Amino acid sequence: MKFLVRVLLTCWLALGLLAGPAYAALTIEITQGAQGALPIAIVPFGWQGPAPNPPQDVASIISSDLYRSGRFAPVPAKNMPEQPHDGNQVNFASWRAVGTPNLVVGQIRPTGQGMYVVQFQLFDVYQGTQLTGYSITAPASELRHVAHHISDIIYEKLTGQRGAFNTRIAYVIAKGSRSSKSYQVVVSDWDGYDPQIIVRSKQPLMGPAWSPHGRRLAYVSFELGHAQVYVQTVATGARLRLAQYPEIGGAQVWSPVWSPDGRQLALTISRNGNPDIYIFNLASKTLRRITHSGAIDTEPTWSPDGRTLVFTSDRGGSPQLYKVSVNGGRPQRITFQGNYNARADFSPDGRQIAFVHRVSGKFQIAVLDLDSGQMRVLTDDDLDDSPSFAPNGSMILYASRHGGRGVLAEVSDDGSVHQRLTSQQGSLQEPSWGPYAQR
Amino acid sequence: MKNYLKILPLIFASLLLAACGTTGGTKGGAAVENLGQQGKGAQASGAQGQGGYQGNPLNNPTSLLSKRSIYFDFNSSDVRSQYYALISAHGAYLAAHPNVKVVLEGNTDERGTREYNLGLGERRAEAVRKLLLAQGASPDQLKTISFGKERPYASGHDESAWRLNRRVDIVYNGQLTVTPPISSDNGQGTGQGSGQGGGSQGAGQSPYPGGGSGQGMGQ
């Protein structure tokens, strides 16, 4: 495990070198907290350096991560019976007395040359035993990622589910008034920190989609006057314009989504006003047409096993979701409730889809269990769009509207926890949750 | 082709209506917000002795050709019958001027998903394209583009804005000219919004650089 941590740190360092200066992050607001979340105490980490404070408040980042997951209720520091920094100092009886089953203590120590050691331990208070503990070395610029990594370790230890705190998201920010709009595709940490603009344009940008390893983003840009798909390497900015291939040419192309192996893109391509689903092979540069209707066929999502696409079509008279084999064939309708079901995203385990469902004139995020056919509406907003599962399936990130502008929002998969991410800089839209960091 | 056959009788009917002296192009006087007046909009192609036009009929505010926008019901790409005369006039003009090209820009209101709306705008543009083809325009004169919900004309969040954004614009020479709904269009059949009348917000303002006042865009 220590080795793994070291590999991870190397990756972070590489990313850090390419990162530009950070600007104001998104503002996160918990709009509804979970009932029955597990109490956990994350004691403020000790600081053994000369300066007044460590470069990052690691404990508060961990608390925020765990709180936002909806599974945990971090104990406020003022309610802690003691604030130890090392397992040897813990008085378990005092924690049992306040009914806190799990406890995290830790400390940060500078080792010179800008490096820091972050040490932490997770305890089962009732057993009085250590569940896990690590010591991680990193530069100041990576301490947020170290904190997210610790959150991942704690979350997995206590829930059995892999954490998704050390992940990134992509979204579009639209700025300015109608006569002078500008658009940016932004990549940031999952909590909105360290936002980096990867492309900007005066024409609309939309639909950023992460490649399976998180190295590339496909997105739609209107920079040449109509919708076209580009594939960009996140770290270098190198771009590929799909229209350069004669199979695609001047058609209008949008809603790119990657195959799980990263070799193909499913796309909407419209020639002569007829949008259909196609699959473009990035290696062989060949194009296969999957749907052949005269209706609107768009918004594909790829099943994690690579075999099936779910897409939106109005072939039955209203927008509904259909599934079709990646080899083509006859699409099969899968949504039957309501007259507007669109923009699906497969859950990482392939058993559910999240999508936009219209209820009494409002567009809300719903989840459909593909085996049982059971549907649950998770949100209560007016105009939700673009749902995107976290790589562990625990949360859904989506676009919403609040106070007349576009915001991002997250809801836990059980609908219990709601949070909103806003930016002073403009309207946020089209979010996409990236994959796990490479291990 | 089947589709064209289906609509042909409708088109003839609407041509008759047009011949019977509709004043759709002049209602409201200054209703037309014509960006084409700003210099390079007026291409000479229409003035070359074709059928006795005086000047360019595209810029004649009493001509149906000055009307460039076709409005739609929510989530629909069916062209309403009151727009057949307008489309027929443009189709006939294009047939008579084979060197003229137009772009059909499809737009939607803000409701629904962003990418499905790209498809919907595309279908709307295609619906207008088919009608123009049926009137004798040739395929290489017509190009469709969808902006989905990306370029709303009116910025409000109710039906008074939405009805203005569900639209195909016939764009000559790259000059976008948004014209108001034909007055017999009372937004029937949408049945979605919070009613009409309220939202003066945005309805009279053009988002486009150089856009005019847009007066007459209200009901």
XYZ file of C-alpha atoms in Angstrom:
658
model
C 0.000 0.000 0.000
C 2.844 2.371 0.757
C 4.107 1.704 -2.721
C 0.706 2.546 -4.164
C 0.638 5.777 -2.260
C 4.011 6.668 -3.674
C 2.846 5.953 -7.214
C -0.176 8.122 -6.624
C 1.970 10.935 -5.362
C 4.082 10.766 -8.461
C 0.939 11.192 -10.539
C -0.137 14.129 -8.423
C 3.225 15.744 -8.798
C 3.057 15.393 -12.563
C -0.380 16.982 -12.580
C 0.757 19.686 -10.227
C 3.535 20.748 -12.532
C 1.078 21.248 -15.363
C -1.446 23.069 -13.263
C -1.841 26.784 -13.793
C -2.647 29.242 -11.020
C -5.905 28.456 -9.255
C -8.699 30.995 -9.146
C -11.828 31.260 -7.060
C -13.415 27.879 -6.571
C -17.065 26.972 -6.530
C -19.131 27.681 -3.460
C -20.604 24.547 -1.930
C -23.825 24.654 0.012
C -25.427 21.608 1.607
C -29.107 22.100 0.921
C -30.269 18.920 2.606
C -28.274 16.693 4.933
C -28.739 13.008 5.533
C -30.766 11.496 8.351
C -29.141 8.648 10.223
C -25.626 9.303 9.001
C -22.840 7.667 10.991
C -21.174 9.993 13.526
C -17.415 10.261 13.103
C -14.915 12.539 14.819
C -12.067 13.906 12.746
C -9.914 15.707 15.272
C -8.084 18.803 13.917
C -4.643 17.534 12.911
C -1.626 18.442 14.969
C 0.972 20.727 13.413
C 4.617 20.252 14.230
C 6.023 22.989 12.069
C 7.355 26.453 12.893
C 4.686 28.478 11.062
C 1.404 29.228 12.828
C -0.639 26.812 10.696
C -0.086 23.950 8.240
C -0.591 24.836 4.555
C -3.930 22.991 4.493
C -6.501 22.168 7.131
C -6.464 18.469 6.266
C -8.975 17.440 8.927
C -11.605 19.901 7.725
C -11.197 18.728 4.119
C -11.747 15.132 5.292
C -14.761 16.209 7.359
C -16.254 18.031 4.398
C -15.705 15.057 2.078
C -17.290 12.587 4.469
C -20.181 14.915 5.255
C -20.925 15.528 1.595
C -21.102 11.781 0.962
C -24.239 11.657 3.087
C -22.991 8.574 4.939
C -21.253 10.404 7.773
C -22.048 13.084 10.326
C -18.733 14.637 11.430
C -18.672 15.777 15.057
C -18.032 19.553 15.416
C -14.693 20.276 17.078
C -16.392 22.100 19.955
C -18.274 18.914 20.868
C -15.113 16.796 21.068
C -14.204 15.606 24.588
C -10.497 15.779 23.692
C -8.305 16.637 20.716
C -5.429 14.143 20.574
C -3.023 13.971 17.613
C -1.699 10.473 18.168
C -3.375 7.156 18.904
C -1.362 6.781 22.109
C -3.097 9.805 23.567
C -6.686 8.708 22.880
C -9.027 8.149 25.816
C -11.585 5.843 24.202
C -13.934 5.985 27.182
C -14.443 9.705 26.667
C -15.468 9.109 23.021
C -17.749 6.225 23.974
C -19.380 8.583 26.455
C -20.376 10.976 23.644
C -21.523 8.161 21.365
C -18.951 8.565 18.616
C -18.185 5.154 17.103
C -15.303 6.230 14.855
C -12.385 8.536 15.454
C -9.668 9.945 13.198
C -6.543 11.578 14.611
C -3.476 12.820 12.771
C -0.663 15.273 12.434
C 1.321 17.146 9.822
C 5.058 17.604 9.922
C 7.298 19.552 7.527
C 10.361 17.606 6.390
C 12.094 20.451 4.559
C 12.354 21.374 0.895
C 8.640 22.088 0.805
C 7.603 18.530 1.661
C 5.234 17.445 4.420
C 4.388 14.182 6.137
C 0.714 13.654 6.897
C 0.068 10.867 9.372
C -3.382 9.656 10.365
C -5.083 6.814 12.256
C -8.703 5.626 12.160
C -10.034 3.985 15.348
C -13.030 1.880 16.261
C -13.919 3.621 19.522
C -15.947 0.753 21.002
C -13.293 -1.881 20.302
C -10.500 0.543 21.117
C -8.607 -0.684 18.045
C -6.951 0.970 15.080
C -8.739 0.150 11.811
C -6.166 1.696 9.537
C -3.435 4.317 9.464
C -0.906 5.735 7.034
C 1.842 8.218 6.689
C 1.884 10.109 3.381
C 4.544 12.495 2.070
C 3.632 15.275 -0.329
C 4.410 18.904 -1.244
C 2.151 21.690 -0.004
C 0.423 21.945 -3.385
C -0.774 18.344 -3.060
C -2.053 18.402 0.506
C -5.683 18.768 -0.626
C -5.287 15.614 -2.679
C -3.685 13.861 0.285
C -6.720 14.820 2.374
C -9.084 13.468 -0.312
C -7.030 10.285 -0.431
C -7.362 9.884 3.332
C -11.121 10.409 2.940
C -11.129 7.609 0.360
C -9.312 5.256 2.766
C -11.653 6.044 5.672
C -14.773 5.819 3.527
C -13.804 2.456 2.070
C -12.820 1.055 5.458
C -16.132 1.994 7.052
C -18.614 1.497 4.183
C -16.945 -1.221 2.121
C -17.410 1.000 -0.937
C -14.534 2.666 -2.694
C -14.400 6.411 -2.120
C -14.611 8.917 -4.978
C -13.151 11.956 -3.236
C -9.944 12.050 -5.211
C -11.704 12.567 -8.524
C -12.205 15.428 -10.907
C -15.217 16.904 -12.631
C -15.630 18.846 -15.865
C -18.289 21.428 -16.561
C -19.104 24.377 -18.780
C -19.276 27.913 -17.461
C -21.163 30.472 -19.551
C -20.362 34.101 -18.804
C -21.501 37.478 -19.927
C -24.670 38.932 -21.310
C -26.399 37.803 -24.435
C -24.502 40.005 -26.837
C -21.080 39.107 -25.452
C -21.219 35.555 -24.219
C -18.208 33.445 -23.550
C -17.946 29.793 -22.695
C -15.283 27.741 -20.959
C -14.820 24.062 -20.319
C -13.411 23.791 -16.799
C -11.795 20.822 -15.067
C -11.614 20.873 -11.265
C -11.383 18.615 -8.239
C -14.720 17.043 -7.315
C -15.224 19.726 -4.635
C -14.669 22.561 -7.117
C -11.113 23.362 -6.066
C -8.278 23.954 -8.478
C -10.442 24.869 -11.484
C -8.553 24.923 -14.777
C -9.905 26.181 -18.062
C -9.112 23.746 -20.849
C -10.859 25.566 -23.678
C -12.705 28.845 -24.105
C -14.839 30.185 -26.918
C -17.310 32.919 -27.761
C -19.535 30.233 -29.256
C -21.340 27.567 -27.210
C -19.401 24.711 -25.657
C -21.167 21.678 -24.259
C -21.137 18.054 -23.269
C -17.639 17.442 -21.890
C -17.146 13.671 -21.553
C -14.215 12.031 -19.790
C -12.255 9.226 -21.383
C -12.207 6.102 -19.179
C -8.758 6.911 -17.775
C -9.459 10.608 -17.359
C -6.688 11.686 -19.694
C -8.894 13.096 -22.429
C -12.136 14.993 -22.736
C -14.458 14.951 -25.717
C -16.722 17.979 -25.989
C -18.906 19.932 -28.386
C -17.860 23.304 -29.725
C -19.719 25.669 -32.049
C -16.529 27.578 -32.856
C -16.873 26.875 -36.584
C -20.536 27.838 -36.633
C -22.210 24.544 -35.849
C -21.934 21.673 -33.393
C -18.732 19.689 -33.799
C -16.944 17.271 -31.498
C -13.361 17.722 -30.361
C -11.176 15.370 -28.349
C -8.641 17.102 -26.114
C -5.833 15.704 -24.022
C -6.361 17.342 -20.646
C -2.731 17.626 -19.594
C -1.315 18.997 -22.850
C -4.258 20.734 -24.497
C -3.651 18.854 -27.765
C -6.900 18.720 -29.761
C -8.402 16.471 -32.351
C -11.274 17.743 -34.498
C -13.414 14.819 -35.583
C -14.709 16.766 -38.590
C -11.300 16.380 -40.210
C -12.262 12.799 -41.032
C -14.303 12.569 -44.220
C -16.711 10.095 -42.600
C -17.861 12.951 -40.382
C -17.014 16.022 -42.420
C -19.378 18.956 -42.157
C -22.186 17.181 -40.340
C -23.490 18.490 -37.061
C -22.079 16.285 -34.333
C -22.744 16.313 -30.608
C -23.236 14.338 -27.362
C -19.968 12.377 -27.409
C -19.567 9.503 -24.950
C -16.642 7.092 -24.631
C -16.721 3.340 -24.870
C -15.465 1.720 -21.655
C -12.243 0.696 -23.428
C -11.648 4.268 -24.607
C -11.288 3.257 -28.235
C -14.620 4.461 -29.566
C -16.977 7.390 -29.220
C -20.732 7.165 -29.519
C -22.045 10.361 -31.082
C -25.122 12.062 -32.415
C -24.576 12.917 -36.065
C -27.129 14.881 -38.034
C -27.055 15.139 -41.771
C -30.026 16.796 -43.445
C -31.750 17.412 -40.178
C -31.917 13.810 -39.051
C -29.994 13.105 -35.827
C -28.968 9.466 -35.424
C -26.583 7.567 -33.157
C -23.212 6.552 -34.600
C -20.069 4.947 -33.225
C -16.716 6.347 -34.323
C -13.627 4.201 -33.862
C -10.760 6.508 -32.880
C -8.083 4.009 -33.934
C -9.383 2.977 -37.342
C -11.249 6.280 -37.960
C -14.251 4.325 -39.131
C -17.856 5.247 -38.521
C -20.771 2.893 -37.890
C -24.375 3.980 -37.918
C -26.375 2.476 -35.056
C -29.877 3.959 -35.418
C -31.857 4.566 -38.584
C -34.991 6.394 -37.551
C -36.381 9.601 -38.982
C -36.869 10.781 -35.402
C -34.477 12.566 -33.043
C -31.993 9.977 -31.758
C -29.432 11.531 -29.414
C -27.767 11.556 -25.975
C -26.200 8.084 -25.966
C -24.692 6.568 -22.806
C -22.513 3.479 -22.920
C -23.114 0.527 -20.588
C -20.062 -0.304 -18.453
C -19.847 -3.781 -20.030
C -19.490 -2.091 -23.414
C -22.356 -3.976 -25.039
C -25.297 -1.588 -24.936
C -26.154 2.017 -25.622
C -29.080 3.799 -24.025
C -30.195 6.899 -25.900
C -33.040 9.425 -26.166
C -35.481 9.172 -29.050
C -38.837 10.699 -29.894
C -39.623 7.914 -32.363
C -42.674 7.058 -30.259
C -43.944 10.644 -30.243
C -42.285 11.934 -27.071
C -38.689 11.808 -25.855
C -38.104 8.423 -24.210
C -35.096 6.245 -23.448
C -34.271 3.243 -25.610
C -31.532 0.653 -25.462
C -29.761 -0.853 -28.424
C -26.845 -3.214 -28.928
C -23.582 -1.557 -29.953
C -23.807 -3.858 -32.972
C -27.040 -2.177 -33.986
C -30.400 -3.852 -34.277
C -33.828 -2.885 -33.109
C -33.916 -0.427 -30.194
C -36.094 -1.325 -27.252
C -37.929 1.274 -25.213
C -37.101 1.252 -21.479
C -38.997 4.248 -20.013
C -42.776 4.306 -19.824
C -43.641 6.807 -17.103
C -44.219 10.385 -18.191
C -43.823 12.104 -21.554
C -40.251 13.330 -21.257
C -37.366 11.034 -20.310
C -33.959 12.016 -21.663
C -30.195 12.345 -21.219
C -29.400 9.060 -19.481
C -26.158 8.136 -17.714
C -25.326 4.551 -16.773
C -24.364 3.854 -13.175
C -20.856 2.385 -12.832
C -22.285 -1.055 -12.014
C -24.539 -0.928 -15.061
C -27.661 -1.693 -13.065
C -29.223 1.760 -13.067
C -29.511 4.809 -15.238
C -29.933 8.377 -14.081
C -31.860 10.621 -16.457
C -34.032 13.713 -16.789
C -37.700 13.043 -16.102
C -40.488 15.543 -16.543
C -43.093 15.752 -13.802
C -45.866 18.362 -14.002
C -43.803 20.652 -16.171
C -40.617 20.288 -14.117
C -37.491 18.547 -15.356
C -35.982 16.499 -12.539
C -33.340 13.837 -12.028
C -34.664 10.291 -11.718
C -33.052 6.883 -11.444
C -34.350 3.744 -13.121
C -33.407 0.281 -11.895
C -32.930 -1.620 -15.127
C -33.782 -5.051 -13.664
C -36.927 -4.156 -11.746
C -38.061 -1.243 -13.910
C -38.561 0.790 -10.732
C -38.117 4.532 -11.087
C -37.340 7.039 -8.329
C -37.309 10.818 -8.706
C -34.405 12.230 -6.671
C -34.711 15.998 -7.094
C -37.340 18.686 -6.885
C -36.041 21.399 -9.192
C -37.448 23.053 -12.315
C -34.829 22.455 -14.930
C -32.298 19.736 -14.167
C -30.044 18.344 -16.864
C -26.949 16.310 -17.526
C -26.867 13.763 -14.646
C -23.488 12.105 -14.152
C -22.716 9.324 -11.674
C -19.679 9.432 -9.404
C -17.327 6.578 -10.328
C -18.435 4.688 -7.194
C -22.111 5.271 -7.943
C -22.760 6.938 -4.591
C -23.631 10.409 -5.875
C -25.060 11.995 -8.999
C -23.752 15.339 -10.237
C -26.131 17.327 -12.444
C -26.907 20.771 -13.807
C -29.696 22.761 -12.223
C -30.903 26.318 -11.955
C -31.020 28.493 -8.887
C -31.680 32.194 -8.636
C -32.014 32.477 -12.392
C -28.593 31.071 -13.216
C -27.087 27.705 -13.945
C -25.602 25.849 -10.967
C -24.223 22.390 -10.380
C -25.876 20.149 -7.850
C -25.233 16.759 -6.319
C -27.625 14.260 -4.875
C -26.799 10.996 -3.129
C -28.030 7.888 -4.896
C -30.748 7.451 -2.268
C -31.889 11.070 -2.683
C -31.126 11.918 0.952
C -28.299 14.436 0.563
C -28.510 17.485 -1.677
C -25.845 20.068 -2.323
C -25.322 22.944 -4.666
C -22.161 24.284 -6.280
C -22.310 27.844 -7.546
C -19.912 30.269 -9.167
C -19.891 34.040 -9.023
C -18.367 34.018 -12.466
C -21.268 32.731 -14.479
C -23.754 30.068 -15.263
C -22.641 26.470 -14.730
C -23.874 23.697 -16.969
C -23.184 20.266 -18.467
C -21.198 18.673 -15.636
C -19.467 15.342 -16.000
C -17.882 13.357 -13.166
C -14.491 11.959 -14.089
C -13.180 8.465 -13.409
C -11.085 7.311 -10.456
C -7.544 8.592 -10.417
C -5.239 6.046 -11.989
C -3.663 3.710 -9.465
C -41.032 12.252 -51.021
C -44.145 10.947 -49.358
C -43.888 13.762 -46.859
C -43.874 16.354 -49.581
C -46.997 14.894 -51.165
C -48.735 15.105 -47.848
C -48.100 18.792 -47.425
C -48.524 19.909 -51.014
C -52.275 20.518 -50.755
C -51.667 22.566 -47.650
C -49.120 24.634 -49.424
C -51.429 25.321 -52.329
C -54.128 26.279 -49.897
C -51.825 28.652 -48.150
C -50.652 30.116 -51.435
C -54.263 30.854 -52.208
C -54.614 32.518 -48.874
C -51.528 34.537 -49.555
C -52.909 35.578 -52.912
C -56.100 36.688 -51.247
C -54.276 39.636 -49.876
C -52.933 38.669 -46.490
C -51.246 41.592 -44.891
C -49.111 39.491 -42.651
C -46.004 41.324 -43.714
C -47.232 44.746 -42.795
C -49.116 44.227 -39.611
C -47.790 46.345 -36.867
C -45.862 48.561 -39.212
C -42.390 48.560 -37.770
C -42.679 45.020 -36.555
C -39.758 43.832 -38.602
C -36.398 44.044 -37.032
C -34.310 43.929 -40.134
C -30.606 43.582 -39.573
C -30.287 43.456 -43.332
C -30.672 47.194 -43.490
C -27.269 47.682 -42.026
C -25.245 47.901 -45.157
C -24.157 44.672 -46.679
C -27.406 42.880 -46.103
C -28.913 43.838 -49.399
C -27.382 41.624 -51.995
C -28.138 42.550 -55.558
C -29.201 39.142 -56.682
C -32.894 39.804 -56.459
C -32.815 43.019 -58.375
C -31.708 41.752 -61.726
C -34.931 42.110 -63.576
C -36.544 39.031 -62.137
C -40.286 39.144 -62.467
C -40.519 42.868 -62.250
C -39.371 43.311 -58.684
C -38.541 46.845 -57.753
C -35.376 46.653 -55.704
C -34.774 43.653 -53.530
C -38.016 42.100 -52.362
C -36.154 40.604 -49.429
C -35.990 44.096 -48.003
C -39.511 45.125 -48.878
C -41.371 45.308 -45.583
C -44.689 44.701 -47.326
C -43.427 41.445 -48.828
C -43.870 38.141 -47.080
C -40.175 37.665 -47.816
C -39.392 40.175 -45.099
C -40.791 37.680 -42.622
C -38.046 35.258 -41.725
C -39.098 33.452 -38.555
C -41.290 30.374 -38.158
C -42.547 29.604 -34.655
C -43.343 26.210 -33.136
C -45.262 24.554 -30.335
C -43.399 23.089 -27.363
C -41.421 19.990 -28.244
C -42.857 19.994 -31.742
C -41.274 20.326 -35.161
C -44.603 20.522 -36.990
C -44.910 23.707 -39.011
C -48.129 25.507 -38.130
C -50.381 26.251 -41.059
C -50.154 30.004 -40.691
C -46.497 29.785 -41.723
C -47.092 27.963 -45.001
C -47.579 31.204 -46.943
C -44.360 32.653 -45.531
C -42.411 29.510 -46.385
C -43.992 29.300 -49.820
C -42.895 32.844 -50.585
C -39.291 32.056 -49.634
C -39.416 28.773 -51.540
C -40.603 30.550 -54.669
C -37.970 33.231 -54.259
C -35.213 30.652 -53.889
C -36.506 28.729 -56.898
C -36.338 31.924 -58.932
C -32.895 32.810 -57.632
C -30.820 29.651 -57.759
C -27.646 31.457 -56.727
C -29.113 32.583 -53.438
C -28.404 30.397 -50.437
C -29.984 30.431 -47.022
C -29.205 28.896 -43.662
C -32.116 27.582 -41.633
C -31.332 28.098 -37.957
C -33.359 25.954 -35.587
C -33.908 27.073 -31.993
C -35.803 25.822 -28.967
C -36.988 27.196 -25.676
C -35.013 26.487 -22.514
C -37.084 23.545 -21.318
C -35.774 20.025 -21.643
C -32.241 18.776 -21.965
C -29.606 20.762 -23.800
C -28.591 18.054 -26.216
C -32.065 16.808 -27.012
C -32.891 20.414 -27.824
C -30.064 20.434 -30.355
C -31.896 17.572 -32.021
C -35.220 19.375 -31.765
C -33.818 22.550 -33.329
C -32.399 20.391 -36.075
C -35.788 18.757 -36.745
C -37.455 22.158 -36.880
C -34.928 23.426 -39.386
C -35.409 20.241 -41.371
C -39.202 20.658 -41.380
C -38.796 24.101 -42.925
C -36.187 22.775 -45.344
C -38.562 20.129 -46.664
C -41.266 22.707 -47.277
C -38.816 24.958 -49.123
C -37.687 22.032 -51.256
C -41.304 21.286 -52.088
C -41.570 24.853 -53.345
C -38.743 24.379 -55.769
C -35.690 25.441 -53.774
C -32.798 23.123 -54.499
C -30.923 21.203 -51.798
C -27.668 23.070 -52.375
C -29.396 26.357 -51.567
C -30.381 25.177 -48.103
C -28.313 24.444 -45.044
C -29.670 23.587 -41.613
C -28.041 24.444 -38.307
C -29.377 23.855 -34.829
C -28.535 26.045 -31.873
C -30.908 24.187 -29.596
C -31.503 26.355 -26.535
C -28.120 28.084 -26.792
C -29.283 31.309 -28.430
C -32.560 32.386 -26.901
C -34.039 35.522 -28.415
C -36.049 36.307 -25.302
C -34.472 35.703 -21.943
C -37.475 35.191 -19.675
C -38.438 31.929 -18.010
C -42.089 31.734 -18.948
C -44.245 31.170 -21.986
C -44.020 34.802 -23.100
C -40.303 34.240 -23.700
C -40.458 30.574 -24.623
C -42.856 31.130 -27.502
C -40.379 33.510 -29.113
C -37.517 31.064 -28.763
C -39.146 28.036 -30.414
C -38.198 29.229 -33.848
C -36.534 28.651 -37.179
C -34.958 31.691 -38.804
C -34.405 31.809 -42.538
C -31.035 33.534 -42.801
C -29.992 35.211 -46.057
C -26.408 36.356 -46.507
C -25.518 35.534 -42.947
C -27.838 38.284 -41.718
C -30.026 36.994 -38.934
C -33.389 38.756 -39.011
C -35.761 37.661 -36.313
C -39.317 38.643 -37.174
C -42.294 38.422 -34.839
C -44.765 35.574 -34.826
C -47.537 35.838 -37.373
C -50.340 37.491 -35.511
C -52.848 34.712 -35.903
C -50.401 32.719 -33.840
C -51.715 33.014 -30.335
C -49.529 30.305 -28.973
C -52.351 27.823 -28.910
C -51.564 24.249 -28.278
C -48.525 24.827 -26.148
C -50.445 24.582 -22.944
C -47.244 24.567 -20.932
C -46.500 27.991 -19.715
C -47.597 30.256 -16.998
C -49.724 32.115 -19.450
C -48.993 35.043 -21.643
C -48.850 38.712 -21.133
C -46.632 38.937 -18.097
C -43.038 38.571 -19.072
C -42.106 41.712 -20.803
C -38.650 40.764 -19.646
C -36.342 40.237 -22.523
C -39.007 39.841 -25.133
C -38.211 43.147 -26.673
C -34.461 42.931 -26.579
C -32.279 41.398 -29.151
C -29.394 39.299 -27.934
C -27.645 39.738 -31.219
C -24.993 42.336 -31.910
C -26.513 45.133 -33.907
C -29.970 43.870 -33.209
C -32.734 46.372 -33.408
C -35.267 47.290 -30.850
C -37.418 44.335 -31.621
C -40.500 46.388 -31.140
C -43.655 44.618 -31.944
C -42.416 41.366 -30.539
C -45.028 41.383 -27.841
C -48.572 40.287 -28.348
